[in-house]
Coordinates of C-alpha atoms in Angstrom, one line a residue:
M1 CA -3.8 0.1 -41.7
H2 CA -1.1 0.4 -39.1
D3 CA 0.7 -2.8 -38.1
S4 CA -0.3 -2.2 -34.5
I5 CA -3.9 -3.0 -35.2
F6 CA -3.2 -6.7 -35.4
R7 CA -3.4 -7.6 -31.7
E8 CA -3.4 -10.9 -29.8
Y9 CA -7.2 -11.3 -29.6
D10 CA -8.6 -9.0 -32.3
I11 CA -7.9 -6.4 -34.9
R12 CA -8.2 -2.9 -33.2
G13 CA -6.9 0.6 -33.3
K14 CA -7.6 4.3 -33.3
I15 CA -9.8 5.3 -36.3
D16 CA -8.0 7.1 -39.1
S17 CA -4.4 7.1 -37.6
E18 CA -4.2 3.3 -37.0
F19 CA -7.5 1.7 -38.3
V20 CA -8.2 3.3 -41.7
I21 CA -11.9 2.8 -42.5
E22 CA -11.3 3.1 -46.3
Q23 CA -9.0 0.1 -46.1
T24 CA -11.6 -2.2 -44.4
Y25 CA -12.5 -3.7 -47.8
D26 CA -9.0 -5.1 -48.3
L27 CA -8.7 -6.1 -44.6
T28 CA -11.9 -8.1 -45.0
R29 CA -10.6 -9.7 -48.1
A30 CA -7.6 -10.9 -46.0
I31 CA -10.0 -12.3 -43.4
I32 CA -12.1 -14.1 -46.1
T33 CA -8.9 -15.6 -47.6
Y34 CA -7.9 -16.8 -44.2
F35 CA -11.4 -18.3 -43.6
L36 CA -11.4 -20.1 -47.0
Q37 CA -7.9 -21.4 -46.5
K38 CA -8.9 -22.9 -43.2
N39 CA -12.4 -24.0 -44.2
P40 CA -13.3 -24.0 -47.9
A41 CA -17.0 -24.7 -46.9
V42 CA -17.4 -21.2 -45.5
K43 CA -20.5 -19.8 -47.3
T44 CA -22.3 -17.6 -44.7
V45 CA -20.8 -15.2 -42.2
V46 CA -22.7 -13.4 -39.4
V47 CA -21.9 -9.8 -38.9
G48 CA -22.7 -7.7 -35.8
R49 CA -21.6 -4.2 -34.7
D50 CA -21.4 -2.0 -31.7
G51 CA -22.8 1.5 -31.5
R52 CA -19.7 3.5 -32.4
I53 CA -20.1 6.2 -35.0
S54 CA -17.5 4.5 -37.2
S55 CA -19.1 1.0 -37.1
P56 CA -21.7 1.5 -40.0
A57 CA -18.9 2.6 -42.4
I58 CA -16.7 -0.4 -41.4
Q59 CA -19.7 -2.7 -41.8
E60 CA -20.5 -1.4 -45.2
Q61 CA -17.0 -2.1 -46.6
M62 CA -17.0 -5.4 -44.8
I63 CA -20.3 -6.6 -46.3
Q64 CA -19.1 -5.4 -49.8
A65 CA -16.0 -7.5 -49.5
L66 CA -17.9 -10.6 -48.2
T67 CA -20.5 -10.4 -50.9
H68 CA -18.0 -9.7 -53.7
H69 CA -16.4 -13.0 -52.7
G70 CA -19.7 -14.8 -53.0
I71 CA -20.1 -15.1 -49.2
N72 CA -23.7 -14.7 -47.8
V73 CA -24.1 -12.3 -44.9
I74 CA -26.5 -12.4 -42.0
D75 CA -26.5 -9.0 -40.5
I76 CA -27.6 -9.0 -36.8
G77 CA -27.2 -5.3 -36.4
I78 CA -26.1 -3.5 -33.2
C79 CA -25.6 -5.9 -30.4
P80 CA -23.1 -6.9 -27.7
S81 CA -20.4 -9.5 -28.6
P82 CA -22.1 -12.3 -26.7
V83 CA -25.0 -12.1 -29.2
L84 CA -22.6 -12.7 -32.1
Y85 CA -21.2 -15.8 -30.2
F86 CA -24.8 -17.0 -29.7
A87 CA -25.4 -16.5 -33.4
L88 CA -22.5 -18.9 -34.2
H89 CA -24.5 -21.7 -32.5
K90 CA -28.0 -20.7 -33.6
L91 CA -27.7 -19.6 -37.2
P92 CA -26.6 -21.5 -40.3
V93 CA -23.2 -19.8 -40.4
Q94 CA -19.6 -20.9 -40.6
A95 CA -17.9 -17.8 -39.3
G96 CA -18.6 -14.4 -37.5
L97 CA -17.3 -10.9 -37.5
M98 CA -18.0 -8.4 -34.7
I99 CA -17.2 -4.8 -35.3
T100 CA -16.2 -3.4 -31.9
A101 CA -13.2 -2.1 -30.0
S102 CA -14.8 -3.4 -26.7
H103 CA -13.8 -1.4 -23.7
N104 CA -11.7 1.1 -25.6
P105 CA -12.7 4.8 -26.0
K106 CA -15.0 6.0 -28.8
E107 CA -12.1 6.9 -31.1
Y108 CA -11.2 3.2 -31.5
N109 CA -12.8 0.4 -33.4
G110 CA -11.9 -3.0 -34.7
I111 CA -13.0 -6.5 -35.5
K112 CA -13.4 -9.7 -33.4
I113 CA -13.1 -12.7 -35.7
C114 CA -14.6 -16.2 -35.2
L115 CA -14.3 -19.3 -37.5
G116 CA -16.7 -22.0 -36.7
H117 CA -17.5 -21.7 -33.0
E118 CA -14.0 -20.5 -32.0
A119 CA -12.3 -17.1 -31.7
V120 CA -9.4 -16.4 -34.0
W121 CA -6.5 -15.2 -32.1
G122 CA -2.7 -15.2 -31.6
K123 CA -0.7 -16.6 -34.5
E124 CA -3.9 -16.8 -36.6
I125 CA -4.3 -13.0 -36.4
G126 CA -0.7 -13.0 -37.5
A127 CA -1.7 -15.1 -40.6
I128 CA -4.4 -12.6 -41.4
K129 CA -1.9 -9.7 -41.1
K130 CA 0.5 -11.5 -43.5
I131 CA -2.3 -12.0 -46.1
Y132 CA -3.3 -8.3 -45.7
Q133 CA 0.2 -7.0 -46.0
T134 CA 1.1 -9.2 -49.1
K135 CA -2.3 -8.6 -50.7
Q136 CA -2.4 -12.3 -51.6
F137 CA -6.2 -12.4 -51.6
L138 CA -8.3 -15.1 -53.1
P139 CA -10.0 -13.9 -56.3
L140 CA -13.4 -12.2 -56.2
S141 CA -16.4 -14.4 -57.1
S142 CA -18.5 -14.1 -60.3
L143 CA -21.5 -14.7 -57.9
V144 CA -22.5 -12.0 -55.5
G145 CA -23.4 -13.1 -52.0
T146 CA -26.7 -12.1 -50.3
V147 CA -27.4 -10.0 -47.3
T148 CA -30.1 -10.9 -44.8
E149 CA -31.0 -9.0 -41.7
H150 CA -31.9 -11.1 -38.7
A151 CA -33.2 -9.7 -35.4
L152 CA -31.5 -12.1 -33.1
I153 CA -31.7 -10.2 -29.8
P154 CA -35.2 -11.5 -28.9
E155 CA -34.0 -15.1 -29.4
Y156 CA -31.0 -14.4 -27.3
I157 CA -33.1 -12.9 -24.5
N158 CA -35.5 -15.8 -24.6
W159 CA -32.5 -18.2 -24.4
M160 CA -31.1 -16.4 -21.4
V161 CA -34.4 -16.4 -19.5
E162 CA -34.9 -20.1 -20.2
H163 CA -31.4 -21.1 -19.1
F164 CA -31.2 -18.9 -16.0
P165 CA -34.6 -19.1 -14.4
R166 CA -33.3 -18.8 -10.9
L167 CA -32.3 -15.1 -11.6
K168 CA -35.9 -14.1 -12.5
G169 CA -37.5 -12.2 -9.6
M170 CA -34.5 -12.6 -7.3
G171 CA -35.1 -9.1 -5.8
L172 CA -31.8 -7.6 -6.9
H173 CA -32.1 -3.8 -7.0
A174 CA -29.9 -2.3 -9.7
I175 CA -29.7 0.8 -11.8
I176 CA -28.8 0.2 -15.4
D177 CA -27.5 2.9 -17.6
S178 CA -28.1 1.7 -21.2
G179 CA -27.2 5.0 -22.8
N180 CA -23.9 4.0 -24.2
G181 CA -22.6 0.6 -25.3
A182 CA -24.3 -2.1 -27.3
G183 CA -25.2 -4.0 -24.0
G184 CA -28.2 -1.6 -23.8
T185 CA -29.8 -3.4 -26.7
V186 CA -30.1 -6.5 -24.5
L187 CA -29.9 -5.6 -20.9
T188 CA -32.9 -3.3 -20.5
E189 CA -35.3 -5.9 -22.0
L190 CA -33.6 -8.8 -20.2

């Protein structure tokens, strides 16, 4: 991994030249070590991803690292980042990882990190970088964590409809292109 991937608000870079998919396992180990240093009670992490071609390979390595540390994973699949943030409040999890490079072009990817209900950013990303660079990971667990798939988007849509009733039937005419981006997994149905 290139040093430049450790940004202010996330970990993100150009696939292969900056963000090396094959090193995601160790990067995730650094994130887990950070999580457990901050909160030893972390037992379950929610993982979401965007629709980039590189996202499934990143997720596979991420889930392997999590489960090898004895961390249980709730996989919410392809979704926009707000669904992951929703999951932090609705699912029995202590942390969340969103595989995305947000607005960046398709050749980029990365990870948004949350511990508890809060985003990890700034000097905390720097702490993860230091753990990654020094390879001072916590040891792997003798117990393997579980992976559970959870279709959270219907719950998210229901919550949105319930909490924003004034928007229903407001007569707004719009064209929505759901062809690219994970927002299409929510917006069309919403």
